[in-house]
Amino acid sequence: MRHAHLHPHHSVWHDEPEPDYPTLTDSVAVDVCVIGLGGSGLTCIHELLELGVRVAGIDATTVGGGAAGRNGGFLLAGLAAFYHDAVTAIGREQAAAIYRLTIAEIERMAAAMPGVVRQVGSLRIAASAEEIADCAAQLQAMRADDLPVEPYRGPEGEGLLLPTDGAFQPLQRCRLLAEQARRGGALLFTHTPALAIDDTIVRCPQGQIHARHVIVAVDGGLEQLLPELRGVVRTTRLQMLATAPDPERTIPRPVYTRWGYDYWQQLPDGRIALGGCRDRFAADEWEAPAEPSAPVQAALEQILQERIGSRTPIERRWAARVAFHVGSVLPIARQVHSHVWAIGAYNGTGNVIGALCGRAAARAAVRGDVTLMRLLDGTARG
């Protein structure tokens, strides 16, 4: 029977059994150790392999076992903040440069995995008159910088069409990246948590990794693994659900609404994946475990029925832990101390910006090139 092997809280993306990777049970020596086998960590590993260094990657759970395999499957250009808000926060030049780089990263992903990525664009749909005005401000700012955007009015409502965005199967991409990295010579270990980072030694329950550089590529829980980031990074929980295939609904592209707090897409097989409502229960979601809660799930069900108009049975409910960069629209992409680099805290939308951070960390650690890292974070030394 379909999905019979799955945990009840697995995401809609978990349609195949977990690939087999070993657990670290010895000591190994490499040039770079990457902690975290999600999208950003695996992109980092690929960049490191292209730079010709020996790489080991570890994950406390499985490949894509964190937010990388439990998110909404959106590929969004730019930062988590809407473009005009990013311009206000960091300036037009930096915001535009990041936006263009993320467009290029989506193109790169689509070219590398055409069966995984769907370049269908995305919608920002206003949920109030105030948000309609904010969409107009975003449209004006993007057009001023020659960024692709169109006003939109359609069955979903009124807002903006972002034509360079897309959708994908995030867990499938992680698994493909991992297998490609293994074939390329990377040593990958799952169910291998990093207990401590002692300078260039990563200590794990049954072994350790000696490396010239360590790159911590986790999102949720980043501040727990690197106490240096406490107060700078804070972890919260995002929740989702997914229906059985709904033949009555046609949702051509991912939808963001209510200031981005609610979001959904319809998968090629007709299932609807819906997430959000974190802001309505924000105090309960900070530092919460990656398990769905009844209040948020009930709110999501209400959106499914009343806003989307679907009464198809719900097949999956799940949650993921993600990190926010306190007081900043930018992610964390920096050297935290000698030989140790950190990337994460993507403010809820890390699929594309996280990949860029992975490339930035690889170049900074191996080549000392912090150009991209300075653009993404602004605090990199070098």
Short mmCIF file of C-alpha atoms in Angstrom, two decimals:
data_model
loop_
_atom_site.label_atom_id
_atom_site.label_comp_id
_atom_site.label_asym_id
_atom_site.label_seq_id
_atom_site.Cartn_x
_atom_site.Cartn_y
_atom_site.Cartn_z
CA MET A 1 0.00 0.00 0.00
CA ARG A 2 1.28 3.48 -0.85
CA HIS A 3 3.42 5.12 1.88
CA ALA A 4 3.01 2.12 4.21
CA HIS A 5 6.66 2.38 5.22
CA LEU A 6 6.41 6.03 6.25
CA HIS A 7 6.39 7.69 9.65
CA PRO A 8 3.03 9.46 10.20
CA HIS A 9 4.75 12.85 10.46
CA HIS A 10 6.89 12.50 7.35
CA SER A 11 6.42 15.25 4.80
CA VAL A 12 4.61 14.91 1.50
CA TRP A 13 8.03 14.59 -0.14
CA HIS A 14 8.83 11.30 1.62
CA ASP A 15 7.49 8.97 -1.05
CA GLU A 16 10.51 6.66 -1.22
CA PRO A 17 12.50 4.78 1.45
CA GLU A 18 15.53 6.51 2.94
CA PRO A 19 18.79 5.89 1.04
CA ASP A 20 21.46 3.89 2.82
CA TYR A 21 24.44 5.85 4.14
CA PRO A 22 26.83 4.67 6.85
CA THR A 23 27.16 6.02 10.37
CA LEU A 24 30.61 7.31 11.31
CA THR A 25 32.32 4.72 13.54
CA ASP A 26 35.99 5.67 13.17
CA SER A 27 38.32 8.65 12.74
CA VAL A 28 38.73 10.17 9.30
CA ALA A 29 40.86 13.02 8.01
CA VAL A 30 39.74 15.38 5.23
CA ASP A 31 40.29 18.94 4.08
CA VAL A 32 36.76 20.12 4.92
CA CYS A 33 33.98 18.71 7.10
CA VAL A 34 30.46 19.89 6.30
CA ILE A 35 27.88 19.48 9.07
CA GLY A 36 24.36 19.19 7.66
CA LEU A 37 23.24 17.26 4.56
CA GLY A 38 20.40 19.52 3.48
CA GLY A 39 20.29 21.63 0.35
CA SER A 40 22.84 24.21 1.50
CA GLY A 41 25.27 21.65 2.92
CA LEU A 42 25.12 19.44 -0.15
CA THR A 43 25.55 22.41 -2.48
CA CYS A 44 28.57 23.36 -0.38
CA ILE A 45 29.96 19.83 -0.74
CA HIS A 46 29.57 19.98 -4.53
CA GLU A 47 31.37 23.31 -4.63
CA LEU A 48 34.18 21.88 -2.49
CA LEU A 49 34.53 18.87 -4.79
CA GLU A 50 34.80 21.23 -7.76
CA LEU A 51 37.58 23.04 -5.87
CA GLY A 52 39.42 19.75 -5.65
CA VAL A 53 39.46 19.14 -1.90
CA ARG A 54 38.69 16.07 0.21
CA VAL A 55 35.28 16.38 1.86
CA ALA A 56 33.29 14.60 4.56
CA GLY A 57 29.67 15.44 5.27
CA ILE A 58 27.62 14.38 8.29
CA ASP A 59 24.03 14.73 9.41
CA ALA A 60 22.38 14.04 12.75
CA THR A 61 19.47 12.33 10.97
CA THR A 62 19.26 11.61 7.25
CA VAL A 63 19.95 13.29 3.94
CA GLY A 64 17.41 16.12 3.77
CA GLY A 65 16.06 15.06 7.16
CA GLY A 66 15.65 18.62 8.46
CA ALA A 67 13.89 21.59 6.90
CA ALA A 68 15.51 20.84 3.52
CA GLY A 69 13.20 17.86 3.07
CA ARG A 70 10.24 19.20 5.02
CA ASN A 71 9.55 22.61 3.48
CA GLY A 72 6.94 23.85 1.03
CA GLY A 73 8.98 23.14 -2.11
CA PHE A 74 9.13 26.79 -3.22
CA LEU A 75 12.05 28.24 -5.18
CA LEU A 76 11.92 31.96 -4.49
CA ALA A 77 14.32 34.57 -5.81
CA GLY A 78 15.69 37.13 -3.38
CA LEU A 79 15.62 37.12 0.38
CA ALA A 80 12.76 36.14 2.68
CA ALA A 81 11.85 39.84 2.92
CA PHE A 82 9.84 41.24 0.03
CA TYR A 83 12.10 43.10 -2.38
CA HIS A 84 11.17 46.66 -1.43
CA ASP A 85 11.61 45.80 2.25
CA ALA A 86 15.03 44.33 1.51
CA VAL A 87 15.97 47.55 -0.32
CA THR A 88 14.98 49.57 2.74
CA ALA A 89 16.95 47.30 5.06
CA ILE A 90 20.21 46.78 3.12
CA GLY A 91 20.17 49.17 0.19
CA ARG A 92 19.25 48.86 -3.46
CA GLU A 93 22.65 47.72 -4.74
CA GLN A 94 22.99 44.78 -2.34
CA ALA A 95 19.34 43.75 -2.58
CA ALA A 96 19.40 43.78 -6.39
CA ALA A 97 22.68 41.85 -6.56
CA ILE A 98 21.33 39.12 -4.27
CA TYR A 99 18.06 38.94 -6.20
CA ARG A 100 19.86 38.47 -9.52
CA LEU A 101 22.15 35.81 -8.06
CA THR A 102 19.17 33.87 -6.75
CA ILE A 103 17.49 34.00 -10.17
CA ALA A 104 20.68 32.52 -11.63
CA GLU A 105 20.73 29.86 -8.88
CA ILE A 106 17.17 28.77 -9.75
CA GLU A 107 18.22 28.52 -13.39
CA ARG A 108 21.20 26.41 -12.34
CA MET A 109 18.98 24.08 -10.30
CA ALA A 110 16.51 23.70 -13.16
CA ALA A 111 19.24 22.92 -15.68
CA ALA A 112 20.84 20.34 -13.37
CA MET A 113 17.56 18.62 -12.40
CA PRO A 114 14.84 19.27 -15.00
CA GLY A 115 12.62 16.49 -13.66
CA VAL A 116 12.76 17.89 -10.13
CA VAL A 117 12.35 21.64 -10.72
CA ARG A 118 9.29 23.26 -12.29
CA GLN A 119 9.86 26.84 -13.49
CA VAL A 120 6.26 27.95 -13.18
CA GLY A 121 6.71 31.25 -11.34
CA SER A 122 5.02 32.11 -8.04
CA LEU A 123 2.23 34.39 -6.87
CA ARG A 124 2.13 36.88 -4.03
CA ILE A 125 -1.58 37.33 -3.36
CA ALA A 126 -2.81 40.17 -1.16
CA ALA A 127 -5.14 39.33 1.71
CA SER A 128 -6.20 42.93 2.48
CA ALA A 129 -6.35 46.41 1.01
CA GLU A 130 -3.18 47.24 2.93
CA GLU A 131 -1.37 44.32 1.32
CA ILE A 132 -2.60 45.33 -2.15
CA ALA A 133 -0.87 48.68 -1.58
CA ASP A 134 2.25 46.87 -0.41
CA CYS A 135 2.25 44.73 -3.56
CA ALA A 136 2.16 47.95 -5.57
CA ALA A 137 5.21 49.22 -3.67
CA GLN A 138 7.04 45.96 -4.36
CA LEU A 139 6.11 46.16 -8.05
CA GLN A 140 7.45 49.70 -8.30
CA ALA A 141 10.74 48.84 -6.56
CA MET A 142 11.36 45.76 -8.70
CA ARG A 143 10.55 47.53 -11.93
CA ALA A 144 12.90 50.36 -10.97
CA ASP A 145 15.71 47.80 -10.83
CA ASP A 146 14.63 45.89 -13.97
CA LEU A 147 13.72 42.75 -12.05
CA PRO A 148 11.09 40.39 -13.51
CA VAL A 149 7.64 41.01 -12.02
CA GLU A 150 4.08 41.43 -13.29
CA PRO A 151 0.86 42.66 -11.68
CA TYR A 152 -1.59 39.80 -11.29
CA ARG A 153 -5.34 39.39 -11.02
CA GLY A 154 -6.82 35.91 -11.34
CA PRO A 155 -8.70 33.10 -9.61
CA GLU A 156 -6.35 33.24 -6.60
CA GLY A 157 -6.88 36.97 -6.10
CA GLU A 158 -4.91 40.17 -6.71
CA GLY A 159 -1.19 40.65 -6.28
CA LEU A 160 2.06 39.92 -8.13
CA LEU A 161 3.43 37.25 -10.44
CA LEU A 162 7.12 36.51 -9.98
CA PRO A 163 7.91 34.68 -13.25
CA THR A 164 11.43 33.48 -12.39
CA ASP A 165 10.35 31.58 -9.26
CA GLY A 166 9.40 27.93 -9.27
CA ALA A 167 8.58 24.77 -7.39
CA PHE A 168 10.46 21.53 -6.81
CA GLN A 169 10.65 18.29 -4.88
CA PRO A 170 13.17 19.36 -2.21
CA LEU A 171 13.90 15.94 -0.72
CA GLN A 172 14.44 14.37 -4.12
CA ARG A 173 16.94 17.10 -4.97
CA CYS A 174 18.84 16.49 -1.71
CA ARG A 175 19.00 12.77 -2.36
CA LEU A 176 20.21 13.26 -5.92
CA LEU A 177 22.84 15.75 -4.77
CA ALA A 178 24.02 13.35 -2.07
CA GLU A 179 24.38 10.44 -4.48
CA GLN A 180 26.25 12.62 -6.96
CA ALA A 181 28.55 13.81 -4.16
CA ARG A 182 29.21 10.24 -3.04
CA ARG A 183 30.09 9.25 -6.59
CA GLY A 184 32.33 12.31 -6.75
CA GLY A 185 34.37 11.10 -3.78
CA ALA A 186 32.73 12.78 -0.78
CA LEU A 187 32.45 10.76 2.42
CA LEU A 188 28.86 11.01 3.67
CA PHE A 189 27.63 9.80 7.06
CA THR A 190 24.05 9.93 8.36
CA HIS A 191 22.71 9.40 11.90
CA THR A 192 25.98 11.03 12.94
CA PRO A 193 25.37 14.14 15.06
CA ALA A 194 28.17 16.59 15.77
CA LEU A 195 28.51 16.61 19.55
CA ALA A 196 31.26 19.22 19.66
CA ILE A 197 33.57 21.17 17.40
CA ASP A 198 37.03 21.44 18.96
CA ASP A 199 38.97 23.74 16.64
CA THR A 200 39.33 21.48 13.57
CA ILE A 201 38.04 18.26 15.16
CA VAL A 202 34.36 17.36 14.86
CA ARG A 203 33.47 14.92 17.62
CA CYS A 204 30.62 12.47 16.99
CA PRO A 205 29.18 9.67 19.16
CA GLN A 206 31.24 6.87 17.61
CA GLY A 207 34.05 8.69 15.80
CA GLN A 208 35.61 11.98 14.89
CA ILE A 209 36.58 13.95 11.82
CA HIS A 210 39.85 15.84 11.55
CA ALA A 211 39.60 18.67 9.02
CA ARG A 212 41.42 21.83 8.05
CA HIS A 213 38.08 23.65 7.88
CA VAL A 214 34.60 22.99 9.29
CA ILE A 215 31.45 24.38 7.68
CA VAL A 216 28.27 24.18 9.75
CA ALA A 217 25.39 24.11 7.26
CA VAL A 218 22.33 23.63 9.43
CA ASP A 219 19.34 25.92 9.72
CA GLY A 220 17.10 25.02 12.64
CA GLY A 221 19.18 24.64 15.78
CA LEU A 222 22.19 26.51 14.40
CA GLU A 223 22.56 28.46 17.63
CA GLN A 224 22.60 25.22 19.63
CA LEU A 225 25.49 23.74 17.70
CA LEU A 226 27.34 27.07 17.70
CA PRO A 227 26.69 28.87 21.01
CA GLU A 228 28.54 31.89 19.58
CA LEU A 229 25.35 32.62 17.65
CA ARG A 230 22.93 32.60 20.56
CA GLY A 231 21.06 35.88 20.62
CA VAL A 232 21.84 36.34 16.92
CA VAL A 233 19.92 33.29 15.69
CA ARG A 234 16.64 31.90 17.00
CA THR A 235 14.91 28.69 15.95
CA THR A 236 11.19 28.31 15.36
CA ARG A 237 8.81 25.72 13.95
CA LEU A 238 7.01 25.80 10.60
CA GLN A 239 4.08 23.46 10.00
CA MET A 240 2.43 22.00 6.91
CA LEU A 241 -0.16 19.50 5.76
CA ALA A 242 -0.90 17.76 2.47
CA THR A 243 -4.06 16.35 0.95
CA ALA A 244 -4.82 13.43 -1.27
CA PRO A 245 -5.02 14.35 -4.97
CA ASP A 246 -7.78 16.90 -5.53
CA PRO A 247 -9.19 16.67 -9.09
CA GLU A 248 -11.47 19.65 -8.46
CA ARG A 249 -8.65 22.15 -7.89
CA THR A 250 -6.12 23.54 -10.37
CA ILE A 251 -3.33 25.60 -8.80
CA PRO A 252 -0.72 26.22 -11.54
CA ARG A 253 2.00 27.79 -9.38
CA PRO A 254 3.00 28.29 -5.73
CA VAL A 255 1.01 30.93 -3.83
CA TYR A 256 2.17 33.20 -1.00
CA THR A 257 -0.51 35.22 0.78
CA ARG A 258 -1.16 37.20 3.94
CA TRP A 259 2.29 38.80 3.88
CA GLY A 260 3.87 35.42 3.19
CA TYR A 261 2.62 33.81 6.38
CA ASP A 262 0.42 31.34 4.48
CA TYR A 263 1.52 29.43 1.39
CA TRP A 264 0.54 26.48 -0.77
CA GLN A 265 1.12 24.70 -4.02
CA GLN A 266 -0.44 21.81 -5.91
CA LEU A 267 1.88 18.97 -6.81
CA PRO A 268 1.90 17.40 -10.29
CA ASP A 269 -0.15 14.44 -8.97
CA GLY A 270 -2.88 16.78 -7.68
CA ARG A 271 -2.03 16.78 -3.97
CA ILE A 272 -2.13 20.17 -2.22
CA ALA A 273 0.70 21.08 0.16
CA LEU A 274 -0.22 23.91 2.52
CA GLY A 275 1.76 25.63 5.26
CA GLY A 276 1.77 28.69 7.46
CA CYS A 277 -0.15 30.26 10.37
CA ARG A 278 3.01 30.40 12.50
CA ASP A 279 2.43 34.06 13.31
CA ARG A 280 -0.95 33.29 14.87
CA PHE A 281 0.72 31.07 17.48
CA ALA A 282 4.22 32.59 17.42
CA ALA A 283 4.96 32.27 21.14
CA ASP A 284 4.31 28.53 21.02
CA GLU A 285 6.41 27.94 17.91
CA TRP A 286 9.77 29.32 19.08
CA GLU A 287 12.16 26.50 20.05
CA ALA A 288 9.37 23.95 19.57
CA PRO A 289 10.09 20.36 18.46
CA ALA A 290 9.57 19.34 14.83
CA GLU A 291 6.12 17.88 15.43
CA PRO A 292 2.77 19.28 14.24
CA SER A 293 0.52 20.92 16.84
CA ALA A 294 -3.28 20.87 16.97
CA PRO A 295 -3.87 24.68 16.95
CA VAL A 296 -1.74 25.37 13.88
CA GLN A 297 -3.05 22.31 12.05
CA ALA A 298 -6.63 23.40 12.72
CA ALA A 299 -5.87 26.85 11.31
CA LEU A 300 -4.33 25.27 8.21
CA GLU A 301 -7.41 23.10 7.74
CA GLN A 302 -9.56 26.23 7.82
CA ILE A 303 -7.46 27.80 5.03
CA LEU A 304 -7.66 24.59 3.02
CA GLN A 305 -11.44 24.49 3.21
CA GLU A 306 -12.39 28.17 3.17
CA ARG A 307 -9.63 29.86 1.17
CA ILE A 308 -8.56 27.12 -1.25
CA GLY A 309 -11.95 25.44 -1.33
CA SER A 310 -10.69 21.89 -0.97
CA ARG A 311 -12.34 19.25 1.19
CA THR A 312 -10.09 16.44 0.01
CA PRO A 313 -8.87 14.20 2.85
CA ILE A 314 -5.61 15.18 4.54
CA GLU A 315 -2.88 12.56 4.16
CA ARG A 316 0.12 14.15 5.85
CA ARG A 317 0.88 16.58 8.66
CA TRP A 318 4.43 17.59 9.49
CA ALA A 319 6.71 20.28 10.89
CA ALA A 320 10.26 21.53 10.49
CA ARG A 321 12.59 23.63 12.58
CA VAL A 322 14.08 26.68 10.87
CA ALA A 323 16.21 29.55 12.10
CA PHE A 324 15.71 33.30 11.90
CA HIS A 325 18.48 35.91 11.92
CA VAL A 326 17.34 38.19 14.73
CA GLY A 327 16.86 41.75 13.51
CA SER A 328 18.19 41.13 9.99
CA VAL A 329 16.81 40.26 6.57
CA LEU A 330 20.12 38.61 5.65
CA PRO A 331 21.12 35.02 6.36
CA ILE A 332 24.08 33.91 8.46
CA ALA A 333 27.10 33.26 6.25
CA ARG A 334 30.23 33.97 8.22
CA GLN A 335 33.37 32.72 9.92
CA VAL A 336 32.47 32.24 13.57
CA HIS A 337 36.00 31.46 14.75
CA SER A 338 39.26 30.04 13.44
CA HIS A 339 38.64 27.43 10.72
CA VAL A 340 34.89 27.24 11.45
CA TRP A 341 32.24 28.74 9.16
CA ALA A 342 28.48 28.90 9.61
CA ILE A 343 25.61 29.21 7.15
CA GLY A 344 21.91 29.18 7.99
CA ALA A 345 19.17 31.33 9.53
CA TYR A 346 17.42 31.86 6.21
CA ASN A 347 14.35 33.45 7.83
CA GLY A 348 12.02 30.76 6.51
CA THR A 349 12.96 30.60 2.82
CA GLY A 350 16.29 28.84 2.45
CA ASN A 351 15.99 26.69 -0.66
CA VAL A 352 17.72 29.15 -2.99
CA ILE A 353 19.59 31.56 -0.73
CA GLY A 354 20.91 28.56 1.22
CA ALA A 355 22.48 27.13 -1.92
CA LEU A 356 24.25 30.45 -2.53
CA CYS A 357 25.47 30.45 1.07
CA GLY A 358 26.84 26.95 0.54
CA ARG A 359 28.87 28.12 -2.44
CA ALA A 360 30.03 31.18 -0.52
CA ALA A 361 31.26 29.16 2.45
CA ALA A 362 33.17 26.71 0.25
CA ARG A 363 35.00 29.52 -1.56
CA ALA A 364 35.73 31.39 1.65
CA ALA A 365 37.11 28.36 3.49
CA VAL A 366 39.23 26.91 0.69
CA ARG A 367 40.26 29.96 -1.33
CA GLY A 368 39.89 32.76 1.19
CA ASP A 369 37.46 34.41 -1.25
CA VAL A 370 34.83 36.12 0.91
CA THR A 371 33.29 38.26 -1.84
CA LEU A 372 30.05 36.32 -2.04
CA MET A 373 29.91 35.80 1.72
CA ARG A 374 30.20 39.56 2.34
CA LEU A 375 27.35 40.18 -0.08
CA LEU A 376 25.10 37.62 1.61
CA ASP A 377 25.91 38.42 5.25
CA GLY A 378 28.03 41.56 5.39
CA THR A 379 30.18 40.45 8.35
CA ALA A 380 32.74 38.19 6.66
CA ARG A 381 36.36 38.91 7.34
CA GLY A 382 39.21 38.61 4.91
#
